[in-house]
Short mmCIF file of N, CA and C in Angstrom, two decimals:
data_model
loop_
_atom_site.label_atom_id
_atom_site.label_comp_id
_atom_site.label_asym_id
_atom_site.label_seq_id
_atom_site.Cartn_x
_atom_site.Cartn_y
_atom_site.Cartn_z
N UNK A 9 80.72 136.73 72.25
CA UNK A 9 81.70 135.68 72.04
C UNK A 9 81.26 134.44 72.81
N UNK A 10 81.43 133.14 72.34
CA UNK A 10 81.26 131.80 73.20
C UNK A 10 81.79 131.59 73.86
N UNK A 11 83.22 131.59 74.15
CA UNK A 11 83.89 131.50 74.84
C UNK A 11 84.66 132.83 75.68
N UNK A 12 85.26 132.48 76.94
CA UNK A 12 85.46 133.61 77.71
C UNK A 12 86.43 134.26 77.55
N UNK A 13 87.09 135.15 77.04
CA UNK A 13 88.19 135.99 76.58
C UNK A 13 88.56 136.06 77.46
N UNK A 14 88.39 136.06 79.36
CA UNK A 14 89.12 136.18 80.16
C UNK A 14 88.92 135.82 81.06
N UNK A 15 89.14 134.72 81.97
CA UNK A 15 88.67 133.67 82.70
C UNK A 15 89.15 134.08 84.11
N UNK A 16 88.52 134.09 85.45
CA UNK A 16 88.65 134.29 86.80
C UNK A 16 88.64 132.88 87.58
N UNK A 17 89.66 132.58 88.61
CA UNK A 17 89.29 131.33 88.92
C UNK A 17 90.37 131.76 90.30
N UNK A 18 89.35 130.91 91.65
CA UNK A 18 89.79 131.17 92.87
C UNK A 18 90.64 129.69 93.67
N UNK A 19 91.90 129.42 93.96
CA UNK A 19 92.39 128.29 94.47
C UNK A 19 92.90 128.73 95.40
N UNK A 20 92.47 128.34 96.47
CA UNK A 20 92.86 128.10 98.60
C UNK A 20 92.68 129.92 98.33
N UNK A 21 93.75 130.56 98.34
CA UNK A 21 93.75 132.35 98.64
C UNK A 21 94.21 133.05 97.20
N UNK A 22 94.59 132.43 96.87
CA UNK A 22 94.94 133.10 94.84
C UNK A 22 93.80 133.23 93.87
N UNK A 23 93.65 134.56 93.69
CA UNK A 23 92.74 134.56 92.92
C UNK A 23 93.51 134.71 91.26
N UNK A 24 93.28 134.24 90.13
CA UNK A 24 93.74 134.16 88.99
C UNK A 24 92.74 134.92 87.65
N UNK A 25 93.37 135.88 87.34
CA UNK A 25 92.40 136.93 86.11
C UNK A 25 93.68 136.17 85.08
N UNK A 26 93.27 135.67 83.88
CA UNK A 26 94.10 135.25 82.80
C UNK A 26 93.40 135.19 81.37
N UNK A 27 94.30 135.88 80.30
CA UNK A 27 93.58 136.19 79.10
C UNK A 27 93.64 134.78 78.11
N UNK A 28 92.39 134.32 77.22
CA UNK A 28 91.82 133.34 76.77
C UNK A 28 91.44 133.96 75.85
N UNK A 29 92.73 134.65 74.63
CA UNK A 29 92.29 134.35 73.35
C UNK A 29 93.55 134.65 72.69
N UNK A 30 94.19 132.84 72.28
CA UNK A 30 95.50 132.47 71.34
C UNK A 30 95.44 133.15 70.32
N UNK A 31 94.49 133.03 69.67
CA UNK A 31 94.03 133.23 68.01
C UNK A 31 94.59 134.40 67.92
N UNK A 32 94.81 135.42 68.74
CA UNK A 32 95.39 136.97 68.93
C UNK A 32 96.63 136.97 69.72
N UNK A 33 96.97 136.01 69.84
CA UNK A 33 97.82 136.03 71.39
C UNK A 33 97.83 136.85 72.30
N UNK A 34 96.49 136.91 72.93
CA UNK A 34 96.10 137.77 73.59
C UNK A 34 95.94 139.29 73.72
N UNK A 35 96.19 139.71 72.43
CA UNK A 35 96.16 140.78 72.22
C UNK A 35 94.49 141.17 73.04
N UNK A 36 94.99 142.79 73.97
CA UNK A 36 93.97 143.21 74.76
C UNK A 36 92.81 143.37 73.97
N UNK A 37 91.72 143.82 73.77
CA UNK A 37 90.59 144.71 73.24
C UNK A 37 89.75 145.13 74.12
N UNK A 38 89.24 146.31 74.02
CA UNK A 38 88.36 147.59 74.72
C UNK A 38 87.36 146.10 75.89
N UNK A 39 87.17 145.32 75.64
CA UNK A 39 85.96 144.20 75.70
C UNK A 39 87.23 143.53 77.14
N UNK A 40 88.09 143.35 76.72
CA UNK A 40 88.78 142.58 77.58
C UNK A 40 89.54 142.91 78.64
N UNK A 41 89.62 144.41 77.95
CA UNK A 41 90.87 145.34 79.16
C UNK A 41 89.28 145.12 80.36
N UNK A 42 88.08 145.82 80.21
CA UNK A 42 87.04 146.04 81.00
C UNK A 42 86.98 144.52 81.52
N UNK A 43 87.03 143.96 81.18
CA UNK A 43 87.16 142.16 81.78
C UNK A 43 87.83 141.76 83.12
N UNK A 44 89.14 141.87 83.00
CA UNK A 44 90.38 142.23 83.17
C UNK A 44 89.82 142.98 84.55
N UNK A 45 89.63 144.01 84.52
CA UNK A 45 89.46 145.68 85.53
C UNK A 45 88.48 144.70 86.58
N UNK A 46 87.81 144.09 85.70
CA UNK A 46 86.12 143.45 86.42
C UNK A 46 87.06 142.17 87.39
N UNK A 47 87.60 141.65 86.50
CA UNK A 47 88.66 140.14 87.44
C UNK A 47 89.06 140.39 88.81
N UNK A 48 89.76 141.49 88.61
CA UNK A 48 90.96 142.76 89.74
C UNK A 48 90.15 143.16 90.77
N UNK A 49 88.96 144.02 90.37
CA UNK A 49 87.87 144.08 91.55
C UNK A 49 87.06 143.12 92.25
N UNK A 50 86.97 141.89 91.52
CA UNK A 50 86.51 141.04 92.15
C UNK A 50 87.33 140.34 93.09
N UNK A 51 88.36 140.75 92.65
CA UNK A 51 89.49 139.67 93.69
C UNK A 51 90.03 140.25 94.79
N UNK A 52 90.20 141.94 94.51
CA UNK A 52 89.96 142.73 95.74
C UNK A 52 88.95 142.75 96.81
N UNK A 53 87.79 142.72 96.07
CA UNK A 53 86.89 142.91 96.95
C UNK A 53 86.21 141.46 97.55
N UNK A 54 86.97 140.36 97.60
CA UNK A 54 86.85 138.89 98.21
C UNK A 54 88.05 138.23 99.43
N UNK A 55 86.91 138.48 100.47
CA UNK A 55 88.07 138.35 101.70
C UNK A 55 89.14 137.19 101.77
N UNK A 56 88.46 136.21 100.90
CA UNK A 56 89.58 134.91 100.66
C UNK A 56 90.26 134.96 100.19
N UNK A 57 90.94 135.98 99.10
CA UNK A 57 91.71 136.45 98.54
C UNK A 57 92.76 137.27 98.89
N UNK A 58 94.04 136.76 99.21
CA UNK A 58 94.87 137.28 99.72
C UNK A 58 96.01 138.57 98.59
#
């Protein structure tokens, strides 16, 4: 896909996992739930992240 079905983005201590695809209204897929899981661990495992 070109664009990111599920976008990660870090501001001051909030980390933000948010789904990026209208066309479905976000309906999950196998591709995105794993996205998603990947967002969560990354934001766990980042000490700036409260």
């Amino acid at each position: 896909m070109s664009e990111e079905t599920v976008t990660y983005a870090v501001e001051g201590h909030v980390a933000t996992v948010a789904l990026n695809r209208p066309e479905s209204h976000n309906a999950l897929s196998d591709e995105m739930f794993d996205l998603v899981a990947q967002g969560l661990s990354k934001a766990a495992a980042d000490d700036d992240v409260k």
